[in-house]
Amino acid sequence: MNINNIHGATTPFYLYDTALLRTTLDAINTEVKRIPNLHVHYAVKANAHPCVLAEILKAGLGIDCVSGGEIQTVLDAGFDPAKIVFAGVGKADWEIRLALEAGIFCFNVESKEELEVISQIAVECGKVAPVCLRINPDVGAHTHSHITTGRAEDKFGIAMEDMEYVIGLCALLPNIEFLGLHLHIGSQILEMEDFIALAHRTNELQDRLEQQGIKLRIINIGGGLGVDYDDPNNNPVPNFHDYFAVWAEHLKLRPGQELHCEPGRAIVAQCGSLITRVLYVKEGHEQKFVIVDAGMTELIRPALYGARHKIENITATQNLRLTDWLFPATDTAVYDVVGPICESTDVFAEDIVLPVTRRGDLIAIRSAGAYGETMASCYNCRPLPKGFTIDDLSDTDA
Ligand code: LLP
């Protein structure tokens, strides 16, 4: 990244590397070509910045939405409604209506109660609602408990015991077309074993249904592939090959059956950094604090999940004063990097080694392209952060 270009921009802001995003999308599309009948729906909850959506549209991916707002956003961005899937445990009536009127590909239905409401609204609109049932596979994942979704005690999906009953309901309720199953076990999953367990569970469920003469047109295995937060420079593109190999090897797709998936983080995390400026370096008695102008309002992941992002001082060497050259002290120091918000969890990192850091330095908080800008808030009446591409900032001062 050319830091001269971003020197004059008003911090904090998100910076997106669209070239890396394109490389990542190419890597996915290489796998898509390898596996017949594979359909990728980008989970737009991870990042809905227009420049990101434009690249994803160009790459030909579909979209996974979880709200009416997301559906409207991607329709406005030019995505084909016939490639949109719509999940979420609490779809409001207006959101269901919007999705039906737009003609989305599929509702991922999370309860029989929701199915009944979709049927009613579909009748009112004179539409047929295509649905997959989200089954809770009771498969745990090795990830943070707050982003695990597939255990029996999680709020998501329909219990496996109720699967046949709700499929039966699809046939009874008017204006419902049953397409298949949707399963998702969580996010930031790096152990392929977890996905293999999901593939085996899916096979069991499919065998069980087949014995009852129930055929599935679609299997949707959700999202969840993780990224390397510790070393984004050496692992900028997630290992899509191993991920898709899991499904190719372990999932017993039937002839003509479609495989759908919904990656979010894996596509966009590494292409975004949160750029923030050092306001103060506070020398405590036992600890040095780098206080930056971004906080949990711009990036809530550390405060919410204890997530740790790689932090780089991208201007330290530029801000050195003459005395620093003449009488160099230590090159590095140990810091806590914290934000300005009035919450003790507003901490980006503890005890990390950085080049000696000063007021005015620019800090990059890496791997922030997923669940960064989309989860920003206005707490403390702070303005929402803007997002730029590297190209934007080389053209103008932001
Ligand atoms: N499909 C469903 C049904 C989901 O619930 C999610 C994410 C995805 C796909 C996309 O998952 P991904 O490929 O991005 O892992 N805010 C949290 C992550 C929450 C994920 C919610 N569901 C974080 O910052 O880590």
CSV table of C-alpha atoms and ligand atoms in Angstrom, one decimal:
chain,number,residue,atom,x,y,z
A,1,MET,CA,0.0,0.0,0.0
A,2,ASN,CA,1.4,3.4,-0.9
A,3,ILE,CA,1.0,5.4,2.3
A,4,ASN,CA,1.7,8.7,0.7
A,5,ASN,CA,-1.7,8.5,-0.9
A,6,ILE,CA,-3.5,8.1,2.3
A,7,HIS,CA,-1.6,10.7,4.4
A,8,GLY,CA,-4.1,13.5,3.9
A,9,ALA,CA,-7.3,11.5,4.4
A,10,THR,CA,-9.5,12.1,7.4
A,11,THR,CA,-9.2,9.2,9.8
A,12,PRO,CA,-10.6,6.8,10.8
A,13,PHE,CA,-11.7,5.2,7.5
A,14,TYR,CA,-11.8,1.8,5.8
A,15,LEU,CA,-9.4,1.2,3.0
A,16,TYR,CA,-10.2,-1.5,0.5
A,17,ASP,CA,-7.7,-3.2,-1.8
A,18,THR,CA,-9.8,-4.0,-4.8
A,19,ALA,CA,-7.0,-5.8,-6.6
A,20,LEU,CA,-6.7,-8.3,-3.7
A,21,LEU,CA,-10.5,-8.6,-3.8
A,22,ARG,CA,-10.4,-9.5,-7.5
A,23,THR,CA,-7.6,-12.0,-6.9
A,24,THR,CA,-9.8,-13.6,-4.2
A,25,LEU,CA,-12.8,-13.7,-6.4
A,26,ASP,CA,-10.7,-15.3,-9.2
A,27,ALA,CA,-9.6,-18.0,-6.7
A,28,ILE,CA,-13.2,-18.8,-5.9
A,29,ASN,CA,-14.2,-18.8,-9.5
A,30,THR,CA,-11.5,-21.3,-10.3
A,31,GLU,CA,-13.1,-23.7,-7.9
A,32,VAL,CA,-16.6,-22.9,-9.3
A,33,LYS,CA,-15.4,-24.1,-12.6
A,34,ARG,CA,-14.1,-27.3,-11.1
A,35,ILE,CA,-17.3,-28.4,-9.3
A,36,PRO,CA,-20.3,-28.8,-11.5
A,37,ASN,CA,-23.5,-27.2,-10.2
A,38,LEU,CA,-21.7,-25.1,-7.5
A,39,HIS,CA,-23.4,-21.7,-6.9
A,40,VAL,CA,-21.7,-19.1,-4.6
A,41,HIS,CA,-23.8,-16.5,-2.9
A,42,TYR,CA,-21.7,-13.8,-1.2
A,43,ALA,CA,-23.0,-13.1,2.3
A,44,VAL,CA,-23.4,-9.3,2.0
A,45,LYS,CA,-23.6,-8.9,5.8
A,46,ALA,CA,-19.8,-9.1,5.8
A,47,ASN,CA,-19.4,-5.9,3.7
A,48,ALA,CA,-21.9,-3.9,1.6
A,49,HIS,CA,-19.6,-1.1,0.4
A,50,PRO,CA,-20.5,-0.2,-3.2
A,51,CYS,CA,-16.9,-0.8,-4.4
A,52,VAL,CA,-16.9,-4.3,-2.9
A,53,LEU,CA,-20.4,-5.1,-4.4
A,54,ALA,CA,-19.3,-3.8,-7.8
A,55,GLU,CA,-16.4,-6.3,-7.9
A,56,ILE,CA,-18.6,-9.2,-6.6
A,57,LEU,CA,-21.2,-8.4,-9.3
A,58,LYS,CA,-18.5,-8.4,-12.0
A,59,ALA,CA,-17.3,-11.8,-10.7
A,60,GLY,CA,-20.8,-13.2,-11.3
A,61,LEU,CA,-21.6,-14.3,-7.7
A,62,GLY,CA,-25.0,-14.4,-6.2
A,63,ILE,CA,-25.9,-12.9,-2.8
A,64,ASP,CA,-27.0,-14.2,0.6
A,65,CYS,CA,-29.1,-11.6,2.4
A,66,VAL,CA,-30.5,-11.5,6.0
A,67,SER,CA,-32.7,-8.4,5.8
A,68,GLY,CA,-34.9,-6.3,3.6
A,69,GLY,CA,-32.3,-3.6,3.7
A,70,GLU,CA,-29.7,-5.9,2.3
A,71,ILE,CA,-32.0,-7.1,-0.4
A,72,GLN,CA,-32.7,-3.5,-1.5
A,73,THR,CA,-29.0,-2.7,-1.4
A,74,VAL,CA,-28.0,-5.5,-3.7
A,75,LEU,CA,-31.0,-4.9,-6.0
A,76,ASP,CA,-29.9,-1.3,-6.3
A,77,ALA,CA,-26.3,-2.5,-7.0
A,78,GLY,CA,-27.6,-4.4,-10.0
A,79,PHE,CA,-27.6,-8.0,-8.7
A,80,ASP,CA,-30.0,-10.5,-10.3
A,81,PRO,CA,-32.8,-11.3,-7.9
A,82,ALA,CA,-32.8,-14.8,-9.2
A,83,LYS,CA,-29.4,-15.3,-7.5
A,84,ILE,CA,-30.5,-14.0,-4.1
A,85,VAL,CA,-31.1,-16.2,-1.1
A,86,PHE,CA,-32.7,-14.8,2.0
A,87,ALA,CA,-32.0,-16.2,5.5
A,88,GLY,CA,-32.6,-15.0,9.1
A,89,VAL,CA,-34.7,-16.1,12.1
A,90,GLY,CA,-36.8,-13.0,12.2
A,91,LYS,CA,-38.0,-12.0,8.7
A,92,ALA,CA,-40.5,-9.2,9.0
A,93,ASP,CA,-43.6,-9.2,6.8
A,94,TRP,CA,-42.4,-6.3,4.7
A,95,GLU,CA,-39.1,-8.0,4.1
A,96,ILE,CA,-40.9,-11.2,2.9
A,97,ARG,CA,-43.1,-9.1,0.6
A,98,LEU,CA,-40.1,-7.3,-0.8
A,99,ALA,CA,-38.3,-10.6,-1.5
A,100,LEU,CA,-41.4,-12.1,-3.1
A,101,GLU,CA,-42.0,-9.1,-5.3
A,102,ALA,CA,-38.4,-9.0,-6.4
A,103,GLY,CA,-38.5,-12.7,-7.3
A,104,ILE,CA,-35.6,-14.0,-5.2
A,105,PHE,CA,-34.1,-17.4,-5.8
A,106,CYS,CA,-34.9,-18.9,-2.4
A,107,PHE,CA,-36.0,-18.2,1.2
A,108,ASN,CA,-33.9,-20.1,3.8
A,109,VAL,CA,-36.7,-20.7,6.3
A,110,GLU,CA,-35.8,-21.1,9.9
A,111,SER,CA,-39.1,-22.2,11.6
A,112,LYS,CA,-42.5,-23.6,10.8
A,113,GLU,CA,-44.0,-20.4,12.1
A,114,GLU,CA,-42.0,-18.4,9.5
A,115,LEU,CA,-43.1,-20.9,6.8
A,116,GLU,CA,-46.7,-20.3,7.6
A,117,VAL,CA,-46.3,-16.5,7.4
A,118,ILE,CA,-44.4,-16.7,4.1
A,119,SER,CA,-47.2,-18.9,2.7
A,120,GLN,CA,-49.9,-16.4,3.8
A,121,ILE,CA,-48.0,-13.4,2.3
A,122,ALA,CA,-47.2,-15.3,-0.9
A,123,VAL,CA,-50.9,-16.0,-1.3
A,124,GLU,CA,-51.6,-12.3,-0.8
A,125,CYS,CA,-49.0,-11.3,-3.4
A,126,GLY,CA,-50.1,-14.0,-5.8
A,127,LYS,CA,-46.5,-15.4,-5.8
A,128,VAL,CA,-45.0,-18.8,-5.1
A,129,ALA,CA,-42.2,-18.7,-2.5
A,130,PRO,CA,-39.3,-21.0,-3.2
A,131,VAL,CA,-37.9,-22.3,0.1
A,132,CYS,CA,-35.0,-24.3,1.5
A,133,LEU,CA,-35.4,-25.3,5.1
A,134,ARG,CA,-32.6,-24.4,7.4
A,135,ILE,CA,-31.9,-27.4,9.5
A,136,ASN,CA,-29.9,-27.1,12.7
A,137,PRO,CA,-27.4,-30.0,12.2
A,138,ASP,CA,-26.2,-30.0,15.8
A,139,VAL,CA,-22.6,-29.8,14.6
A,140,GLY,CA,-20.3,-27.7,16.7
A,141,ALA,CA,-17.5,-25.7,15.2
A,142,HIS,CA,-14.1,-24.7,16.6
A,143,THR,CA,-14.7,-21.0,16.7
A,144,HIS,CA,-15.8,-18.3,19.1
A,145,SER,CA,-19.0,-19.3,20.8
A,146,HIS,CA,-20.7,-16.1,19.7
A,147,ILE,CA,-20.3,-17.0,16.1
A,148,THR,CA,-21.3,-20.7,16.4
A,149,THR,CA,-24.8,-21.3,15.0
A,150,GLY,CA,-25.2,-25.0,14.3
A,151,ARG,CA,-25.5,-26.5,17.8
A,152,ALA,CA,-28.9,-27.8,19.1
A,153,GLU,CA,-29.1,-25.1,21.6
A,154,ASP,CA,-28.5,-22.2,19.1
A,155,LYS,CA,-31.5,-20.2,18.0
A,156,PHE,CA,-31.0,-20.9,14.3
A,157,GLY,CA,-32.9,-23.3,12.1
A,158,ILE,CA,-35.3,-26.2,12.5
A,159,ALA,CA,-34.4,-29.2,14.7
A,160,MET,CA,-33.5,-32.3,12.8
A,161,GLU,CA,-36.3,-34.2,14.5
A,162,ASP,CA,-38.8,-31.8,13.0
A,163,MET,CA,-37.4,-31.9,9.5
A,164,GLU,CA,-39.9,-34.3,7.9
A,165,TYR,CA,-42.8,-32.6,9.6
A,166,VAL,CA,-41.9,-29.2,8.2
A,167,ILE,CA,-41.2,-30.6,4.8
A,168,GLY,CA,-44.7,-32.1,4.9
A,169,LEU,CA,-46.0,-28.7,5.8
A,170,CYS,CA,-44.3,-27.2,2.7
A,171,ALA,CA,-46.5,-29.6,0.6
A,172,LEU,CA,-49.7,-28.6,2.5
A,173,LEU,CA,-49.3,-24.9,2.6
A,174,PRO,CA,-50.3,-22.9,-0.4
A,175,ASN,CA,-47.8,-21.1,-2.6
A,176,ILE,CA,-44.7,-22.8,-1.2
A,177,GLU,CA,-42.2,-24.6,-3.4
A,178,PHE,CA,-39.8,-26.8,-1.4
A,179,LEU,CA,-36.3,-26.8,-2.9
A,180,GLY,CA,-34.0,-28.4,-0.4
A,181,LEU,CA,-32.0,-28.0,2.8
A,182,HIS,CA,-29.8,-25.2,4.2
A,183,LEU,CA,-27.2,-25.8,6.9
A,184,HIS,CA,-24.7,-23.4,8.4
A,185,ILE,CA,-22.5,-24.2,11.5
A,186,GLY,CA,-20.8,-20.9,12.2
A,187,SER,CA,-18.2,-18.5,11.1
A,188,GLN,CA,-14.3,-18.1,11.1
A,189,ILE,CA,-13.9,-21.9,10.9
A,190,LEU,CA,-10.4,-23.0,9.9
A,191,GLU,CA,-10.6,-26.7,10.8
A,192,MET,CA,-11.8,-28.6,7.7
A,193,GLU,CA,-12.9,-31.4,10.1
A,194,ASP,CA,-15.8,-29.2,11.1
A,195,PHE,CA,-17.0,-28.9,7.5
A,196,ILE,CA,-16.4,-32.6,7.0
A,197,ALA,CA,-18.7,-33.3,10.0
A,198,LEU,CA,-21.3,-31.1,8.4
A,199,ALA,CA,-20.9,-33.0,5.1
A,200,HIS,CA,-21.5,-36.3,6.9
A,201,ARG,CA,-24.5,-35.0,8.8
A,202,THR,CA,-25.9,-33.7,5.5
A,203,ASN,CA,-25.5,-37.1,3.9
A,204,GLU,CA,-27.3,-38.7,6.8
A,205,LEU,CA,-30.2,-36.3,6.5
A,206,GLN,CA,-30.4,-36.8,2.8
A,207,ASP,CA,-30.3,-40.6,3.1
A,208,ARG,CA,-33.1,-40.4,5.7
A,209,LEU,CA,-35.2,-38.3,3.4
A,210,GLU,CA,-34.6,-40.4,0.3
A,211,GLN,CA,-35.9,-43.5,2.2
A,212,GLN,CA,-39.1,-41.6,2.5
A,213,GLY,CA,-39.1,-40.7,-1.2
A,214,ILE,CA,-38.2,-37.0,-0.5
A,215,LYS,CA,-35.8,-35.6,-3.1
A,216,LEU,CA,-33.8,-32.4,-2.7
A,217,ARG,CA,-32.9,-30.1,-5.6
A,218,ILE,CA,-30.6,-28.0,-3.5
A,219,ILE,CA,-28.1,-28.4,-0.7
A,220,ASN,CA,-26.9,-25.1,0.7
A,221,ILE,CA,-24.0,-25.5,3.1
A,222,GLY,CA,-23.9,-21.9,4.3
A,223,GLY,CA,-20.7,-20.0,4.9
A,224,GLY,CA,-18.1,-20.0,7.6
A,225,LEU,CA,-14.6,-20.4,6.0
A,226,GLY,CA,-12.2,-18.4,8.2
A,227,VAL,CA,-9.2,-16.3,7.3
A,228,ASP,CA,-5.7,-15.8,8.8
A,229,TYR,CA,-6.0,-12.8,11.1
A,230,ASP,CA,-2.5,-13.3,12.5
A,231,ASP,CA,-0.6,-13.2,9.2
A,232,PRO,CA,-2.7,-11.5,6.5
A,233,ASN,CA,0.5,-10.6,4.5
A,234,ASN,CA,1.4,-14.2,3.9
A,235,ASN,CA,-2.1,-15.5,3.6
A,236,PRO,CA,-4.1,-12.9,1.8
A,237,VAL,CA,-6.3,-15.4,0.0
A,238,PRO,CA,-8.1,-18.1,2.0
A,239,ASN,CA,-7.6,-21.7,1.1
A,240,PHE,CA,-10.7,-22.2,-1.1
A,241,HIS,CA,-9.2,-25.3,-2.7
A,242,ASP,CA,-9.2,-27.3,0.6
A,243,TYR,CA,-12.6,-25.9,1.5
A,244,PHE,CA,-14.2,-26.9,-1.7
A,245,ALA,CA,-12.3,-30.3,-1.8
A,246,VAL,CA,-14.2,-31.1,1.5
A,247,TRP,CA,-17.5,-30.9,-0.3
A,248,ALA,CA,-16.3,-32.6,-3.5
A,249,GLU,CA,-15.0,-35.5,-1.5
A,250,HIS,CA,-17.4,-35.9,1.4
A,251,LEU,CA,-20.8,-34.6,0.4
A,252,LYS,CA,-22.7,-37.2,-1.6
A,253,LEU,CA,-24.5,-35.0,-4.1
A,254,ARG,CA,-27.1,-36.7,-6.2
A,255,PRO,CA,-27.0,-36.4,-10.0
A,256,GLY,CA,-28.2,-32.9,-11.0
A,257,GLN,CA,-28.3,-31.7,-7.4
A,258,GLU,CA,-27.1,-28.1,-6.9
A,259,LEU,CA,-24.6,-27.2,-4.2
A,260,HIS,CA,-25.0,-23.7,-2.9
A,261,CYS,CA,-22.7,-21.9,-0.4
A,262,GLU,CA,-22.6,-18.5,1.2
A,263,PRO,CA,-19.1,-17.3,2.1
A,264,GLY,CA,-18.8,-13.7,3.5
A,265,ARG,CA,-15.6,-13.2,5.5
A,266,ALA,CA,-13.4,-15.4,3.3
A,267,ILE,CA,-14.1,-13.1,0.3
A,268,VAL,CA,-13.7,-9.7,1.9
A,269,ALA,CA,-11.8,-9.8,5.2
A,270,GLN,CA,-8.3,-9.5,3.9
A,271,CYS,CA,-9.0,-6.8,1.4
A,272,GLY,CA,-9.9,-4.2,4.0
A,273,SER,CA,-7.9,-2.3,6.7
A,274,LEU,CA,-9.2,0.2,9.2
A,275,ILE,CA,-6.8,3.2,9.0
A,276,THR,CA,-6.6,5.2,12.2
A,277,ARG,CA,-4.4,8.0,13.5
A,278,VAL,CA,-2.6,8.0,16.8
A,279,LEU,CA,-4.0,10.7,19.0
A,280,TYR,CA,-1.8,10.2,22.1
A,281,VAL,CA,0.9,7.9,23.4
A,282,LYS,CA,0.1,7.7,27.0
A,283,GLU,CA,2.9,6.5,29.3
A,284,GLY,CA,1.3,4.7,32.2
A,285,HIS,CA,3.3,3.4,35.1
A,286,GLU,CA,3.4,-0.1,33.9
A,287,GLN,CA,1.9,0.2,30.4
A,288,LYS,CA,2.2,2.3,27.4
A,289,PHE,CA,-1.1,3.1,25.6
A,290,VAL,CA,-1.4,4.0,21.9
A,291,ILE,CA,-4.7,5.9,21.8
A,292,VAL,CA,-6.1,6.0,18.3
A,293,ASP,CA,-9.0,7.8,16.8
A,294,ALA,CA,-10.9,4.6,15.8
A,295,GLY,CA,-12.7,2.7,18.4
A,296,MET,CA,-15.2,-0.1,18.9
A,297,THR,CA,-17.6,2.2,17.0
A,298,GLU,CA,-15.6,1.6,13.8
A,299,LEU,CA,-14.6,-2.0,14.5
A,300,ILE,CA,-16.5,-3.8,17.2
A,301,ARG,CA,-15.0,-7.3,16.7
A,302,PRO,CA,-12.3,-7.0,19.4
A,303,ALA,CA,-14.8,-5.7,22.0
A,304,LEU,CA,-17.6,-8.1,21.0
A,305,TYR,CA,-15.7,-11.4,20.4
A,306,GLY,CA,-12.2,-10.7,21.8
A,307,ALA,CA,-11.1,-10.8,18.2
A,308,ARG,CA,-7.5,-9.9,17.5
A,309,HIS,CA,-6.5,-8.2,14.3
A,310,LYS,CA,-2.9,-7.6,13.2
A,311,ILE,CA,-1.9,-4.0,13.8
A,312,GLU,CA,0.8,-2.1,11.9
A,313,ASN,CA,2.2,1.3,12.3
A,314,ILE,CA,2.4,2.3,8.7
A,315,THR,CA,4.1,5.7,9.2
A,316,ALA,CA,6.4,5.3,12.1
A,317,THR,CA,9.6,5.7,10.1
A,318,GLN,CA,8.2,8.8,8.3
A,319,ASN,CA,7.4,10.7,11.5
A,320,LEU,CA,10.9,10.4,13.1
A,321,ARG,CA,12.3,13.6,14.3
A,322,LEU,CA,16.0,14.6,13.8
A,323,THR,CA,16.8,13.8,17.4
A,324,ASP,CA,15.5,10.3,16.9
A,325,TRP,CA,18.0,9.8,14.1
A,326,LEU,CA,20.9,11.3,16.1
A,327,PHE,CA,20.1,9.5,19.4
A,328,PRO,CA,18.1,6.5,18.4
A,329,ALA,CA,16.3,5.0,21.4
A,330,THR,CA,14.9,1.5,21.1
A,331,ASP,CA,13.3,0.8,17.7
A,332,THR,CA,10.3,-0.9,19.2
A,333,ALA,CA,8.2,-0.8,22.3
A,334,VAL,CA,5.3,-2.8,23.8
A,335,TYR,CA,1.9,-1.1,23.7
A,336,ASP,CA,-1.8,-1.5,24.3
A,337,VAL,CA,-3.6,-0.1,21.4
A,338,VAL,CA,-6.9,1.4,22.5
A,339,GLY,CA,-9.8,3.5,21.1
A,340,PRO,CA,-11.4,6.7,22.5
A,341,ILE,CA,-14.8,5.2,23.4
A,342,CYS,CA,-15.9,5.3,27.0
A,343,GLU,CA,-15.9,1.5,27.4
A,344,SER,CA,-13.2,-0.5,29.0
A,345,THR,CA,-13.6,-3.2,26.2
A,346,ASP,CA,-12.6,-0.6,23.6
A,347,VAL,CA,-9.2,-2.2,23.2
A,348,PHE,CA,-7.7,-3.4,19.9
A,349,ALA,CA,-4.6,-5.1,21.2
A,350,GLU,CA,-2.7,-5.7,24.4
A,351,ASP,CA,1.0,-6.0,24.9
A,352,ILE,CA,1.9,-5.8,21.2
A,353,VAL,CA,5.3,-4.8,19.8
A,354,LEU,CA,5.2,-1.9,17.5
A,355,PRO,CA,7.9,0.4,16.1
A,356,VAL,CA,8.2,3.4,18.5
A,357,THR,CA,5.0,5.1,18.0
A,358,ARG,CA,4.1,8.8,18.2
A,359,ARG,CA,1.2,11.2,17.9
A,360,GLY,CA,0.1,11.6,14.3
A,361,ASP,CA,1.3,8.1,13.1
A,362,LEU,CA,-1.1,6.1,11.0
A,363,ILE,CA,-2.1,2.7,12.2
A,364,ALA,CA,-3.6,0.0,9.9
A,365,ILE,CA,-5.8,-2.5,11.6
A,366,ARG,CA,-5.7,-5.4,9.2
A,367,SER,CA,-8.2,-8.0,8.0
A,368,ALA,CA,-11.0,-5.6,8.7
A,369,GLY,CA,-12.9,-6.0,5.4
A,370,ALA,CA,-15.4,-8.4,6.9
A,371,TYR,CA,-17.8,-7.4,9.7
A,372,GLY,CA,-16.0,-4.1,10.1
A,373,GLU,CA,-17.8,-1.2,8.3
A,374,THR,CA,-21.1,-3.1,8.3
A,375,MET,CA,-21.1,-3.4,12.1
A,376,ALA,CA,-20.0,0.2,12.8
A,377,SER,CA,-22.2,2.2,15.1
A,378,CYS,CA,-22.8,5.9,16.1
A,379,TYR,CA,-22.2,5.3,19.8
A,380,ASN,CA,-21.0,8.4,21.5
A,381,CYS,CA,-22.6,10.4,18.6
A,382,ARG,CA,-19.7,9.5,16.4
A,383,PRO,CA,-20.0,9.7,12.6
A,384,LEU,CA,-20.0,6.4,10.7
A,385,PRO,CA,-16.7,5.7,9.1
A,386,LYS,CA,-16.3,6.0,5.3
A,387,GLY,CA,-14.8,3.5,3.1
A,388,PHE,CA,-12.4,4.2,0.2
A,389,THR,CA,-10.5,2.1,-2.3
A,390,ILE,CA,-6.8,2.7,-2.7
A,391,ASP,CA,-7.6,4.1,-6.1
A,392,ASP,CA,-10.0,6.7,-4.6
A,393,LEU,CA,-7.3,8.0,-2.4
A,394,SER,CA,-4.7,8.3,-5.1
A,395,ASP,CA,-7.1,10.4,-7.1
A,396,THR,CA,-8.3,12.9,-4.5
A,397,ASP,CA,-7.8,13.7,-0.9
A,398,ALA,CA,-10.6,12.1,1.1
B,1,LLP,N1,-24.7,-17.9,5.9
B,1,LLP,C1,-25.3,-17.7,7.1
B,1,LLP,C2,-26.6,-18.4,7.3
B,1,LLP,C3,-24.7,-17.0,8.1
B,1,LLP,O1,-25.3,-16.8,9.3
B,1,LLP,C4,-23.5,-16.4,7.9
B,1,LLP,C5,-22.8,-15.5,8.9
B,1,LLP,C6,-22.9,-16.6,6.6
B,1,LLP,C7,-23.5,-17.3,5.7
B,1,LLP,C8,-21.5,-16.0,6.3
B,1,LLP,O2,-20.6,-16.5,7.1
B,1,LLP,P1,-19.0,-16.2,6.9
B,1,LLP,O3,-18.6,-16.9,5.6
B,1,LLP,O4,-18.8,-14.8,6.8
B,1,LLP,O5,-18.3,-16.8,8.0
B,1,LLP,N2,-19.9,-10.7,13.0
B,1,LLP,C9,-19.2,-11.9,13.2
B,1,LLP,C10,-19.6,-13.0,12.2
B,1,LLP,C11,-21.0,-13.3,12.2
B,1,LLP,C12,-21.4,-14.3,11.1
B,1,LLP,C13,-22.9,-14.4,11.0
B,1,LLP,N3,-23.4,-15.3,10.0
B,1,LLP,C14,-17.7,-11.6,13.2
B,1,LLP,O6,-17.3,-10.4,13.0
B,1,LLP,O7,-16.9,-12.5,13.3
